[in-house]
mmCIF file of C-alpha atoms in Angstrom:
data_model
loop_
_atom_site.group_PDB
_atom_site.id
_atom_site.type_symbol
_atom_site.label_atom_id
_atom_site.label_comp_id
_atom_site.label_asym_id
_atom_site.label_seq_id
_atom_site.Cartn_x
_atom_site.Cartn_y
_atom_site.Cartn_z
ATOM 1 C CA MET A 2 0.000 0.000 0.000
ATOM 2 C CA ALA A 3 1.453 3.360 -1.008
ATOM 3 C CA THR A 4 1.702 6.069 1.610
ATOM 4 C CA ALA A 5 1.542 9.743 0.824
ATOM 5 C CA SER A 6 4.760 11.551 1.656
ATOM 6 C CA LEU A 7 4.558 14.750 3.630
ATOM 7 C CA PRO A 8 5.766 17.907 1.882
ATOM 8 C CA ALA A 9 9.139 19.154 3.059
ATOM 9 C CA LEU A 10 8.930 22.004 5.533
ATOM 10 C CA PRO A 11 10.401 25.257 4.238
ATOM 11 C CA ALA A 12 13.751 26.198 5.723
ATOM 12 C CA ARG A 13 13.562 28.841 8.407
ATOM 13 C CA PRO A 14 14.487 32.252 6.946
ATOM 14 C CA LEU A 15 17.962 33.364 7.917
ATOM 15 C CA VAL A 16 19.569 36.528 9.175
ATOM 16 C CA LEU A 17 23.314 37.022 8.767
ATOM 17 C CA ALA A 18 24.087 35.741 12.274
ATOM 18 C CA ASP A 19 22.499 32.388 11.429
ATOM 19 C CA LEU A 20 25.393 31.774 9.035
ATOM 20 C CA VAL A 21 27.841 31.684 11.968
ATOM 21 C CA PRO A 22 28.520 28.058 12.981
ATOM 22 C CA ALA A 23 26.088 26.980 15.698
ATOM 23 C CA VAL A 24 28.425 26.433 18.609
ATOM 24 C CA ARG A 25 27.073 26.492 22.121
ATOM 25 C CA ALA A 26 28.297 30.006 22.943
ATOM 26 C CA ARG A 27 27.330 31.567 19.608
ATOM 27 C CA ASN A 28 24.391 33.631 20.822
ATOM 28 C CA VAL A 29 26.238 34.878 23.902
ATOM 29 C CA VAL A 30 29.208 35.971 21.799
ATOM 30 C CA LEU A 31 27.017 37.612 19.135
ATOM 31 C CA VAL A 32 24.988 39.552 21.707
ATOM 32 C CA ALA A 33 28.146 40.633 23.569
ATOM 33 C CA LEU A 34 29.702 41.818 20.313
ATOM 34 C CA GLY A 35 26.485 43.699 19.499
ATOM 35 C CA VAL A 36 26.582 45.472 22.869
ATOM 36 C CA LEU A 37 30.231 46.449 22.373
ATOM 37 C CA PHE A 38 29.534 47.595 18.809
ATOM 38 C CA THR A 39 26.662 49.805 20.018
ATOM 39 C CA ALA A 40 28.862 51.221 22.786
ATOM 40 C CA LEU A 41 31.629 51.919 20.271
ATOM 41 C CA LEU A 42 29.349 53.773 17.844
ATOM 42 C CA ALA A 43 27.876 55.725 20.778
ATOM 43 C CA GLN A 44 31.279 57.403 21.089
ATOM 44 C CA VAL A 45 30.771 58.917 17.635
ATOM 45 C CA SER A 46 28.963 61.888 19.114
ATOM 46 C CA VAL A 47 28.285 65.397 17.791
ATOM 47 C CA PRO A 48 26.577 67.937 20.082
ATOM 48 C CA VAL A 49 23.467 69.659 18.741
ATOM 49 C CA PRO A 50 23.302 73.330 19.787
ATOM 50 C CA GLY A 51 20.374 73.964 22.113
ATOM 51 C CA SER A 52 19.608 70.263 22.562
ATOM 52 C CA PRO A 53 20.579 67.750 25.255
ATOM 53 C CA VAL A 54 20.447 65.051 22.561
ATOM 54 C CA PRO A 55 23.664 64.553 20.563
ATOM 55 C CA ILE A 56 23.921 63.028 17.119
ATOM 56 C CA THR A 57 25.528 59.614 17.665
ATOM 57 C CA GLY A 58 26.239 56.407 15.830
ATOM 58 C CA GLN A 59 23.998 54.428 18.194
ATOM 59 C CA THR A 60 21.007 54.265 15.863
ATOM 60 C CA LEU A 61 23.238 52.954 13.078
ATOM 61 C CA ALA A 62 24.420 50.258 15.491
ATOM 62 C CA VAL A 63 20.825 49.390 16.406
ATOM 63 C CA VAL A 64 19.871 48.973 12.751
ATOM 64 C CA LEU A 65 22.942 46.905 11.869
ATOM 65 C CA THR A 66 22.806 44.623 14.907
ATOM 66 C CA ALA A 67 19.045 44.075 14.707
ATOM 67 C CA ALA A 68 19.094 43.247 11.000
ATOM 68 C CA SER A 69 22.175 41.020 11.346
ATOM 69 C CA LEU A 70 21.107 39.179 14.496
ATOM 70 C CA GLY A 71 17.332 38.945 14.121
ATOM 71 C CA PRO A 72 14.583 40.020 16.516
ATOM 72 C CA MET A 73 15.406 38.145 19.712
ATOM 73 C CA ARG A 74 19.177 38.602 19.666
ATOM 74 C CA GLY A 75 18.722 42.188 18.458
ATOM 75 C CA VAL A 76 16.473 42.929 21.443
ATOM 76 C CA ALA A 77 18.911 41.151 23.773
ATOM 77 C CA VAL A 78 21.718 43.425 22.547
ATOM 78 C CA GLN A 79 19.761 46.540 23.431
ATOM 79 C CA VAL A 80 18.534 45.216 26.797
ATOM 80 C CA PHE A 81 22.098 44.321 27.811
ATOM 81 C CA TYR A 82 23.319 47.650 26.445
ATOM 82 C CA ILE A 83 20.941 49.461 28.804
ATOM 83 C CA LEU A 84 21.838 47.167 31.718
ATOM 84 C CA SER A 85 25.548 47.748 31.083
ATOM 85 C CA ALA A 86 25.041 51.506 31.344
ATOM 86 C CA LEU A 87 22.832 51.099 34.430
ATOM 87 C CA VAL A 88 25.679 49.412 36.307
ATOM 88 C CA GLY A 89 27.951 52.296 35.357
ATOM 89 C CA LEU A 90 29.851 51.067 32.327
ATOM 90 C CA PRO A 91 30.755 54.059 30.098
ATOM 91 C CA PHE A 92 28.763 52.777 27.121
ATOM 92 C CA TYR A 93 26.712 55.860 26.263
ATOM 93 C CA SER A 94 27.886 58.915 24.334
ATOM 94 C CA GLU A 95 30.964 60.666 25.681
ATOM 95 C CA ALA A 96 31.780 57.511 27.689
ATOM 96 C CA SER A 97 28.909 58.114 30.102
ATOM 97 C CA GLY A 98 26.828 55.651 32.075
ATOM 98 C CA GLY A 99 24.928 55.282 35.323
ATOM 99 C CA VAL A 100 21.321 55.519 36.472
ATOM 100 C CA ASP A 101 21.109 59.297 35.978
ATOM 101 C CA VAL A 102 22.217 58.991 32.357
ATOM 102 C CA VAL A 103 19.982 56.014 31.553
ATOM 103 C CA PHE A 104 16.891 57.735 32.970
ATOM 104 C CA GLY A 105 17.889 61.252 31.885
ATOM 105 C CA ALA A 106 16.668 63.372 28.999
ATOM 106 C CA THR A 107 18.025 61.011 26.334
ATOM 107 C CA GLY A 108 16.933 57.795 28.044
ATOM 108 C CA GLY A 109 13.793 57.430 25.962
ATOM 109 C CA TYR A 110 15.789 57.110 22.774
ATOM 110 C CA VAL A 111 17.730 54.189 24.202
ATOM 111 C CA VAL A 112 14.542 52.554 25.485
ATOM 112 C CA GLY A 113 13.206 53.010 21.946
ATOM 113 C CA PHE A 114 16.116 50.900 20.697
ATOM 114 C CA ILE A 115 14.325 47.816 22.042
ATOM 115 C CA PRO A 116 11.103 47.911 19.966
ATOM 116 C CA ALA A 117 13.064 49.221 16.983
ATOM 117 C CA ALA A 118 15.475 46.281 17.205
ATOM 118 C CA TYR A 119 12.586 43.832 17.393
ATOM 119 C CA LEU A 120 10.761 45.258 14.380
ATOM 120 C CA ILE A 121 13.900 45.586 12.237
ATOM 121 C CA GLY A 122 15.038 42.097 13.236
ATOM 122 C CA LEU A 123 11.632 40.637 12.436
ATOM 123 C CA ALA A 124 11.607 42.256 8.995
ATOM 124 C CA ALA A 125 15.176 41.074 8.375
ATOM 125 C CA ARG A 126 14.143 37.549 9.357
ATOM 126 C CA ARG A 127 11.713 37.791 6.414
ATOM 127 C CA GLY A 128 14.460 38.940 4.061
ATOM 128 C CA ALA A 129 13.726 42.679 4.023
ATOM 129 C CA ASP A 130 17.371 43.597 4.652
ATOM 130 C CA ARG A 131 18.780 41.899 1.543
ATOM 131 C CA ASN A 132 17.835 44.485 -1.059
ATOM 132 C CA PRO A 133 19.072 48.029 -0.274
ATOM 133 C CA LEU A 134 16.009 49.610 -1.912
ATOM 134 C CA LYS A 135 13.728 47.668 0.427
ATOM 135 C CA ALA A 136 16.024 47.865 3.441
ATOM 136 C CA ALA A 137 16.493 51.657 3.524
ATOM 137 C CA PRO A 138 12.776 52.472 4.147
ATOM 138 C CA LEU A 139 12.678 49.718 6.774
ATOM 139 C CA PHE A 140 15.660 51.246 8.549
ATOM 140 C CA VAL A 141 14.117 54.731 8.406
ATOM 141 C CA ALA A 142 10.934 53.284 9.949
ATOM 142 C CA GLY A 143 12.973 51.580 12.674
ATOM 143 C CA GLN A 144 14.581 54.879 13.597
ATOM 144 C CA ALA A 145 11.133 56.513 13.608
ATOM 145 C CA VAL A 146 10.173 54.056 16.368
ATOM 146 C CA ILE A 147 13.169 55.272 18.390
ATOM 147 C CA PHE A 148 12.039 58.896 18.021
ATOM 148 C CA ALA A 149 8.435 57.966 18.854
ATOM 149 C CA VAL A 150 9.673 56.889 22.294
ATOM 150 C CA GLY A 151 12.529 59.360 22.692
ATOM 151 C CA VAL A 152 10.815 62.661 21.869
ATOM 152 C CA PRO A 153 7.915 62.343 24.377
ATOM 153 C CA TRP A 154 10.406 61.135 27.027
ATOM 154 C CA LEU A 155 12.553 64.203 26.298
ATOM 155 C CA ALA A 156 9.535 66.487 26.685
ATOM 156 C CA VAL A 157 8.451 64.944 29.982
ATOM 157 C CA SER A 158 11.938 64.718 31.507
ATOM 158 C CA THR A 159 12.896 68.310 30.638
ATOM 159 C CA GLY A 160 9.524 70.074 30.839
ATOM 160 C CA MET A 161 9.675 71.027 27.155
ATOM 161 C CA SER A 162 6.513 71.541 25.161
ATOM 162 C CA ALA A 163 5.805 69.119 22.319
ATOM 163 C CA SER A 164 7.032 71.632 19.739
ATOM 164 C CA GLN A 165 10.211 72.338 21.728
ATOM 165 C CA ALA A 166 10.912 68.619 22.049
ATOM 166 C CA LEU A 167 10.487 68.162 18.309
ATOM 167 C CA GLU A 168 12.825 71.104 17.654
ATOM 168 C CA ALA A 169 15.457 69.759 20.055
ATOM 169 C CA GLY A 170 15.022 66.020 19.680
ATOM 170 C CA PHE A 171 13.676 65.201 16.235
ATOM 171 C CA TYR A 172 14.117 67.748 13.443
ATOM 172 C CA PRO A 173 17.931 67.997 13.695
ATOM 173 C CA PHE A 174 18.196 64.220 13.281
ATOM 174 C CA ILE A 175 16.069 63.627 10.182
ATOM 175 C CA VAL A 176 18.828 63.951 7.579
ATOM 176 C CA GLY A 177 21.272 61.925 9.670
ATOM 177 C CA GLY A 178 18.687 59.183 10.124
ATOM 178 C CA ILE A 179 18.165 58.924 6.378
ATOM 179 C CA VAL A 180 21.935 58.783 5.818
ATOM 180 C CA LYS A 181 22.343 56.073 8.471
ATOM 181 C CA ALA A 182 19.519 54.060 6.905
ATOM 182 C CA ALA A 183 21.208 54.284 3.501
ATOM 183 C CA VAL A 184 24.597 53.293 4.940
ATOM 184 C CA ALA A 185 23.097 50.310 6.798
ATOM 185 C CA ALA A 186 21.159 49.221 3.704
ATOM 186 C CA ALA A 187 24.334 49.370 1.594
ATOM 187 C CA VAL A 188 26.405 47.474 4.199
ATOM 188 C CA LEU A 189 23.846 44.704 4.636
ATOM 189 C CA GLY A 190 23.089 44.452 0.935
ATOM 190 C CA THR A 191 26.814 44.047 0.254
ATOM 191 C CA ALA A 192 27.155 41.470 3.023
ATOM 192 C CA TRP A 193 24.342 39.377 1.546
ATOM 193 C CA LYS A 194 25.890 39.588 -1.933
ATOM 194 C CA LEU A 195 29.205 38.323 -0.543
ATOM 195 C CA VAL A 196 27.431 35.495 1.288
ATOM 196 C CA ARG A 197 25.622 34.405 -1.875
ATOM 197 C CA ARG A 198 28.883 34.297 -3.825
ATOM 198 C CA SER A 199 30.686 32.177 -1.244
#
């Protein structure tokens, strides 16, 4: 008697980190490297006149780590990044850290890294990071999530009005956010091309 064979299950979609050999410590190492990478890019910091929020490389790090590591590891990077600063490690801009910094005027942006990392990682898990033309709008949207948390936090923590918070914490960062999205899209698109050729 013939039996019907079950259709093969589709392979789980990959993010770049899934291409690293699956050794026991892989996820721990990848998350630790993501935290250090975010801390490193946080030191790329340019003050914005009249604003407590500097332009930093952190959002570029969030986009790159989330898209490369996927949603769960991307979120883990940002949670451990916040925890590292809470215990006083100098992982924020200008080598700052501590409770006052984490919960200060710019704290909302860093809290916004968590949902942004999840959403970017989830989209990357579905292949949205492989084509730069598709990835760039995704990365702009991910940064918009960061501002959606950061700007109201800035207003509440400093007593600014909504329009003042937008002037100090959003408008000066629009062009930089678009540039970072384009850079991340180009980097990841190139990485995927190299992977496909190997």
